[in-house]
mmCIF file of C-alpha atoms in Angstrom:
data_model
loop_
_atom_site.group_PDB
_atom_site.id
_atom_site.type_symbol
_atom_site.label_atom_id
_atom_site.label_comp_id
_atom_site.label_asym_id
_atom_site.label_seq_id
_atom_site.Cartn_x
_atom_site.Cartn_y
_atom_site.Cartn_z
ATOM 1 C CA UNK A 156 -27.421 225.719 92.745
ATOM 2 C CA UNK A 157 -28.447 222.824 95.203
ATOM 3 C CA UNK A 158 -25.675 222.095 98.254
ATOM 4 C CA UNK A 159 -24.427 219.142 98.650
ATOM 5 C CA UNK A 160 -22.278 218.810 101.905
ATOM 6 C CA UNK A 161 -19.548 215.819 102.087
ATOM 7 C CA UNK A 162 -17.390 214.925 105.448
ATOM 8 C CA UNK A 163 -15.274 214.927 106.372
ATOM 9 C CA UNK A 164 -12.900 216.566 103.941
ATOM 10 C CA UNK A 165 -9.681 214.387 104.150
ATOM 11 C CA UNK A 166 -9.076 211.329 106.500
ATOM 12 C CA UNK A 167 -5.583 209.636 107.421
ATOM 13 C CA UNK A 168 -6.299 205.822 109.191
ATOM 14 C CA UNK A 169 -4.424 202.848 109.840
ATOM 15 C CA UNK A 170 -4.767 199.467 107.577
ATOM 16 C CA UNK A 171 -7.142 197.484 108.806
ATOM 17 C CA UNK A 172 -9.784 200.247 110.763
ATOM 18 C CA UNK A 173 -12.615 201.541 108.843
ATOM 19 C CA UNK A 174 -13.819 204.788 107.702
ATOM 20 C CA UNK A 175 -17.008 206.335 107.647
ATOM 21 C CA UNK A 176 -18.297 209.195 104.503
ATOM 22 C CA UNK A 177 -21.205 211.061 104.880
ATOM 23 C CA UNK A 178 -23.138 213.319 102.016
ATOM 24 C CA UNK A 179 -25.628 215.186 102.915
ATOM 25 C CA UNK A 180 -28.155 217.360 100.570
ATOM 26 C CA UNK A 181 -28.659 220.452 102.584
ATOM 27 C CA UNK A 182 -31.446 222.156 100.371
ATOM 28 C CA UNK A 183 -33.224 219.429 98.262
ATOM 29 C CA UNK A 184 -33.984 215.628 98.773
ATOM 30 C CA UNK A 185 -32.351 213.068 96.847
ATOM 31 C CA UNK A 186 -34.001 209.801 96.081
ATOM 32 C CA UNK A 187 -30.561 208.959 94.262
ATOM 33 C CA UNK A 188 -26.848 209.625 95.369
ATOM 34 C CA UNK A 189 -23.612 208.474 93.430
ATOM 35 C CA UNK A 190 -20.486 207.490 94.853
ATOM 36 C CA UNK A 191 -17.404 208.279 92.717
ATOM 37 C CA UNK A 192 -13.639 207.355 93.161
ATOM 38 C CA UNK A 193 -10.701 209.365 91.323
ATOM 39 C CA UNK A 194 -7.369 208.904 90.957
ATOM 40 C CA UNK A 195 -4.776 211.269 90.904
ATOM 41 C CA UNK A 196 -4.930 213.154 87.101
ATOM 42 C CA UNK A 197 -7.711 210.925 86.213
ATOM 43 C CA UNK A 198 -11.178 211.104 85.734
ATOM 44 C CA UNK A 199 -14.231 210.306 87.799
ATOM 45 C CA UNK A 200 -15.232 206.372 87.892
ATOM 46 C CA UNK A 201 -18.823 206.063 89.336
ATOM 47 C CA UNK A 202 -18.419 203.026 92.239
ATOM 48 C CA UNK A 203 -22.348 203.069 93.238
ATOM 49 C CA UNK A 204 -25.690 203.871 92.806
ATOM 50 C CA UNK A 205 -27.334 205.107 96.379
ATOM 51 C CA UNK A 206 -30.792 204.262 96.679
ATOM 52 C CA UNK A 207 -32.980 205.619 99.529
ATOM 53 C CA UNK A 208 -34.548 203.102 101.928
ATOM 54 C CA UNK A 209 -32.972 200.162 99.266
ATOM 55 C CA UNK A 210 -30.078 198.569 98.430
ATOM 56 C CA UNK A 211 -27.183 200.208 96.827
ATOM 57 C CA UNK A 212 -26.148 199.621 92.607
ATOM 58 C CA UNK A 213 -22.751 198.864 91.960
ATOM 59 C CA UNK A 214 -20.505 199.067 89.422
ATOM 60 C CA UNK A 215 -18.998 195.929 88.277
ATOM 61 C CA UNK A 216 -15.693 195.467 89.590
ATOM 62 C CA UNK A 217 -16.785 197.407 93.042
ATOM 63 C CA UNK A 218 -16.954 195.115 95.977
ATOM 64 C CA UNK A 219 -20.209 195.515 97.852
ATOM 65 C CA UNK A 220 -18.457 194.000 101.135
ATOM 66 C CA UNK A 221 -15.848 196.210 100.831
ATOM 67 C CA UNK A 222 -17.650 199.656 100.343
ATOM 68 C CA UNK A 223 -20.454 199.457 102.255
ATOM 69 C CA UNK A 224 -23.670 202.321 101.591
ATOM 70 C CA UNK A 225 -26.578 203.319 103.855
ATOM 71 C CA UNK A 226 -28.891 205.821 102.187
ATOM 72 C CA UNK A 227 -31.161 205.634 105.180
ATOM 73 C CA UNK A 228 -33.000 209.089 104.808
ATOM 74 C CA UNK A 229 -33.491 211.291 101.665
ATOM 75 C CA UNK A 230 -30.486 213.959 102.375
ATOM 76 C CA UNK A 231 -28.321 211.442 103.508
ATOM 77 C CA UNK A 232 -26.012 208.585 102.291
ATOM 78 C CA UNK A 233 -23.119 207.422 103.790
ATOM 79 C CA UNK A 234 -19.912 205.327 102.259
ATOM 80 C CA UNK A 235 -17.742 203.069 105.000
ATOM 81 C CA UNK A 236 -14.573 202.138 103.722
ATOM 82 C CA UNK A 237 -13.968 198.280 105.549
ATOM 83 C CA UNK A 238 -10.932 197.285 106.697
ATOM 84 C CA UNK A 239 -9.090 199.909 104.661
ATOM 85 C CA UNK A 240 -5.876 199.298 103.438
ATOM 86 C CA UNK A 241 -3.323 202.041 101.396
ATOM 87 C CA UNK A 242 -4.479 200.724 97.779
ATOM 88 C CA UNK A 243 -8.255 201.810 99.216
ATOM 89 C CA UNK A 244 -6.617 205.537 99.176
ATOM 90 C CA UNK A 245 -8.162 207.830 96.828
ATOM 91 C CA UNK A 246 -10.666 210.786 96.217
ATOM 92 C CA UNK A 247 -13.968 210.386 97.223
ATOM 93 C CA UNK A 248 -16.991 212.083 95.761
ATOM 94 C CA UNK A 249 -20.574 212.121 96.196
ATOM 95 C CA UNK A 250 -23.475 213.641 94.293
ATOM 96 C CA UNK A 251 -26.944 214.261 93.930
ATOM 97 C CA UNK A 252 -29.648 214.685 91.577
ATOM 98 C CA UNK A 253 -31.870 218.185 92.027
ATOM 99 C CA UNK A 254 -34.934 218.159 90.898
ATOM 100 C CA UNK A 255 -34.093 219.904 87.600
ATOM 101 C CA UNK A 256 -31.955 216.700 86.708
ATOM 102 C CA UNK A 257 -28.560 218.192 87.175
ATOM 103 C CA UNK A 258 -26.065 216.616 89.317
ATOM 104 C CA UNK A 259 -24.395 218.344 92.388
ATOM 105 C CA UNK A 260 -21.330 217.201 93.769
ATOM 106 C CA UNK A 261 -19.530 217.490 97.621
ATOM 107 C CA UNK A 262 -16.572 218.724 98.092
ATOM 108 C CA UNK A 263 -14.994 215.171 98.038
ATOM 109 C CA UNK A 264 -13.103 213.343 100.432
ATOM 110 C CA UNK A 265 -9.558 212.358 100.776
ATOM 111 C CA UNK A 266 -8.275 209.088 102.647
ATOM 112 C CA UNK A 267 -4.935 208.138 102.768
ATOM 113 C CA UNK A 268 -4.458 204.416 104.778
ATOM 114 C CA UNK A 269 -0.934 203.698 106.389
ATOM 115 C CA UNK B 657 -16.839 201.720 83.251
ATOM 116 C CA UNK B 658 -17.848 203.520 80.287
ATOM 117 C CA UNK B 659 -16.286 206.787 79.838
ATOM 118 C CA UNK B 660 -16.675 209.783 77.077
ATOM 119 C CA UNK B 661 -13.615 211.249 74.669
ATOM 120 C CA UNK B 662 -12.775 214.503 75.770
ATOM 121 C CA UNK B 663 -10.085 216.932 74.012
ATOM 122 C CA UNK B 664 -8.168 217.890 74.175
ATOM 123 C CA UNK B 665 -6.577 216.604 77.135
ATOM 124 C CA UNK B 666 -4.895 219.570 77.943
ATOM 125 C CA UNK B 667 -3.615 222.888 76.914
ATOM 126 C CA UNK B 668 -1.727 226.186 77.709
ATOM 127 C CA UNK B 669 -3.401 229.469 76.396
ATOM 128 C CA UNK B 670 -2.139 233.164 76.866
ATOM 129 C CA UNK B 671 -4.522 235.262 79.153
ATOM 130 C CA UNK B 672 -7.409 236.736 77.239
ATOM 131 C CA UNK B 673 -7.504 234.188 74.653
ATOM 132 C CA UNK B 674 -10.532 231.868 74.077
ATOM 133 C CA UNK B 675 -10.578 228.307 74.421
ATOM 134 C CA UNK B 676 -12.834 225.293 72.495
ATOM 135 C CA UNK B 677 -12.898 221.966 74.163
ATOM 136 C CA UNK B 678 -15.399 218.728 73.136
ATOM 137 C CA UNK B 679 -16.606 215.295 74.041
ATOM 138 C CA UNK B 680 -18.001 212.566 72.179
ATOM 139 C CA UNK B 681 -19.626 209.490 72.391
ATOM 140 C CA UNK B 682 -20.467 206.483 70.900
ATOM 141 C CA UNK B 683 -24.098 206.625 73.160
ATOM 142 C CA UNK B 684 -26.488 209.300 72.848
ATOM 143 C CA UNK B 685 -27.474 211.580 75.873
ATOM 144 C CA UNK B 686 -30.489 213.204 76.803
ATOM 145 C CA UNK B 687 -28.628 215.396 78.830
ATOM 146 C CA UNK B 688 -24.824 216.321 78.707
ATOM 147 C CA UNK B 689 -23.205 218.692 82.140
ATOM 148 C CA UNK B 690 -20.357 220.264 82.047
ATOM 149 C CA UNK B 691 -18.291 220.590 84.822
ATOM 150 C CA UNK B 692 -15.000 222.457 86.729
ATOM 151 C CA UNK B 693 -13.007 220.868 89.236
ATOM 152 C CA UNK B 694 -9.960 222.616 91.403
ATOM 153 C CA UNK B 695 -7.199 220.159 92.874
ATOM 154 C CA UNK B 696 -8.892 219.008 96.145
ATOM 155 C CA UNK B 697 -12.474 219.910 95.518
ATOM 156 C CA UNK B 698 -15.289 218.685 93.991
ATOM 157 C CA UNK B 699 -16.657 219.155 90.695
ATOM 158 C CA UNK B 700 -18.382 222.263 90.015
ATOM 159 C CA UNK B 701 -21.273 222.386 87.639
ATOM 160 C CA UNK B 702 -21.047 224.927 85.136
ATOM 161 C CA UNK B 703 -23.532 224.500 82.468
ATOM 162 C CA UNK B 704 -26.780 221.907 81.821
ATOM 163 C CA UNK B 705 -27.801 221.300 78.483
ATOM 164 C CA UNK B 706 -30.887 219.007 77.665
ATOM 165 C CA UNK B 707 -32.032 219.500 74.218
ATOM 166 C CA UNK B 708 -30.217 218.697 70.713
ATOM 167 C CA UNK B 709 -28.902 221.365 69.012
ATOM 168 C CA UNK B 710 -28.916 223.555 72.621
ATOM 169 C CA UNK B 711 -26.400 226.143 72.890
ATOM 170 C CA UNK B 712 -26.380 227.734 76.305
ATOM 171 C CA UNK B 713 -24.584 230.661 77.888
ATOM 172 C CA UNK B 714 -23.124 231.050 81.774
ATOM 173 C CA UNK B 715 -21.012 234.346 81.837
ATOM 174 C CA UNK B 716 -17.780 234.037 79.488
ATOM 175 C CA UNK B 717 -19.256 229.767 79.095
ATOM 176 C CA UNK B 718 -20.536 228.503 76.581
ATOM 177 C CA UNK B 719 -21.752 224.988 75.702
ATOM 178 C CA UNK B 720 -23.386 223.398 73.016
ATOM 179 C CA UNK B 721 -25.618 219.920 72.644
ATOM 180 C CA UNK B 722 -24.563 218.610 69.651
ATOM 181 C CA UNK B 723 -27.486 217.114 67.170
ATOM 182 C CA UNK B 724 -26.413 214.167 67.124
ATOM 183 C CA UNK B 725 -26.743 213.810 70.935
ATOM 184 C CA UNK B 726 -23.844 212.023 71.153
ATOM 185 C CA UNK B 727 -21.132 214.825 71.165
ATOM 186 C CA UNK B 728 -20.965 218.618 72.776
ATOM 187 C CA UNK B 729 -18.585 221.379 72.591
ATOM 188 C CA UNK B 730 -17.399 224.151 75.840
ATOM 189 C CA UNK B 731 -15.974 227.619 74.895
ATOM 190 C CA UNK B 732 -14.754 230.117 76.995
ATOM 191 C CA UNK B 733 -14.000 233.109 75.851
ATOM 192 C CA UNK B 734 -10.960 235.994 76.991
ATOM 193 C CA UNK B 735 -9.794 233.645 79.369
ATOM 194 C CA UNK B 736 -8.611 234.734 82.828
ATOM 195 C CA UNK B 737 -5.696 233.403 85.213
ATOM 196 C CA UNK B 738 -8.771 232.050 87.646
ATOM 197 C CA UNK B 739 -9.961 229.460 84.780
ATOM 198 C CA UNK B 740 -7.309 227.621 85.081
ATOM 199 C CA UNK B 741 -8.255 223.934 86.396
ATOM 200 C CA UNK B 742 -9.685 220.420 85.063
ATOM 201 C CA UNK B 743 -12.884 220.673 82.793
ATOM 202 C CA UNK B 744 -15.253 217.795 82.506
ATOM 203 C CA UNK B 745 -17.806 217.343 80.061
ATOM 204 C CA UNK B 746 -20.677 213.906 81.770
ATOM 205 C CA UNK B 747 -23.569 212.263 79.935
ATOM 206 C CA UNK B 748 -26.821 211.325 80.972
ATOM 207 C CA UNK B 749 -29.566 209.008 79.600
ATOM 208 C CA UNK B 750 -32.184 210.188 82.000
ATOM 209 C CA UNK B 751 -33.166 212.093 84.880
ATOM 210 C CA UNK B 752 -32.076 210.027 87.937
ATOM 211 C CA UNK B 753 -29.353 207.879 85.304
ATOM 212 C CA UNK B 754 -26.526 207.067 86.241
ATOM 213 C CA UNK B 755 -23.916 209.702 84.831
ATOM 214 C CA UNK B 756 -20.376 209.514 82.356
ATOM 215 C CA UNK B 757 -17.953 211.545 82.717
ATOM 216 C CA UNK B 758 -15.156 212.687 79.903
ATOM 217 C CA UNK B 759 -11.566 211.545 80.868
ATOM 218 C CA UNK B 760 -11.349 215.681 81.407
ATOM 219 C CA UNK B 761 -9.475 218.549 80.236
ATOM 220 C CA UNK B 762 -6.306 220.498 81.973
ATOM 221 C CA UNK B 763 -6.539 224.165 81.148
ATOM 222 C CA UNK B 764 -3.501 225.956 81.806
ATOM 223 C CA UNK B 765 -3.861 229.885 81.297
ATOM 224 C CA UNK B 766 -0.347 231.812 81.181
ATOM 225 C CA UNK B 767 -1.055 235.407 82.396
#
């Protein structure tokens, strides 16, 4: 299946600094990426649509500001965390469309704010 | 945001044994994934099904679109210490749609 590379795998910052997430399709290019956020024993909830060379979708309740997402080339998208603080600590996930219409996901990314 | 009724929402089976899990919806899908995720990792895609009434196979997997289009169904069969983990079933309306995913189920597998 398709590769879809996330980074970096868990992140520990102070409240207040902001964190960069990158997701990278290795072997395919993706017009579309999703950003997902999951709680401990709970299921996926899809924060973004990631939209090369436009503006990013998001989910209502998800504050644009807040998560900001560059999808500047088609095998890259990036997610900053702004001015994190501990209730911004989750699971991060991306994922990509192939070009057979299933989804791939990264490996996620974990980010704990003191 | 919207998500899909999965069950069960978790469950212990004895090694060897075979295991039924489903998801339905009150939308209908053009495409439903099904997928595996380990604590710490991402989610693993196991099986794509995009046609009503689809049953696919991947190894001891085995999935099923329902006819309906708003439901599917994941067996696997003589289950193995290694399956152990969270299965989620997603929806999809089209190609480059957004996806849903199923509020998951815990497999447990007692060797």
């Amino acid at each position: 299946g398709a590769v879809v590379s996330q980074h970096p795998s868990w992140v520990i910052c102070k409240s207040g600094t902001s964190v960069k997430i990158e997701c990278r399709s290795l072997d395919f290019q993706a017009t579309t990426m999703f950003w997902y956020r999951q709680f401990p024993k709970q299921s996926l909830m899809l924060m973004a649509t990631s939209n090369e060379g436009s503006k990013a979708t998001y989910e209502q309740g998800v504050e644009k500001d807040k998560f900001l997402i560059n999808h500047a080339s088609l095998t890259l998208s990036t997610l900053t965390v702004t001015s994190a603080h501990p209730e911004d600590s989750s699971f991060y996930i991306c994922s990509a469309t192939g070009t057979d219409e299933k989804l791939f996901f990264g490996s996620g990314t974990q980010l704990s704010v003191l | 945001g919207q998500q899909l009724n999965q069950s069960p929402q978790s469950m212990f089976i004895q090694e060897g044994e075979d295991v039924s899990m489903n998801c339905t919806s009150s939308s209908i899908f053009n495409t439903w994934l099904w997928y595996k995720q380990d604590p710490g990792e991402g989610p693993v895609l196991l099986i794509a099904l995009y046609k009503a009434g689809e049953l696919t196979s991947n190894g001891r997997l085995t999935a099923q679109f329902g006819i309906t289009r708003k439901d599917s169904f994941l067996n696997i069969s003589a289950s193995i210490p290694s399956d152990v983990g969270i299965y989620f079933c997603a929806g999809r309306t089209g190609g480059y749609q957004k996806v849903t995913f199923g509020t998951g189920t815990k497999l447990q597998v007692i060797p």
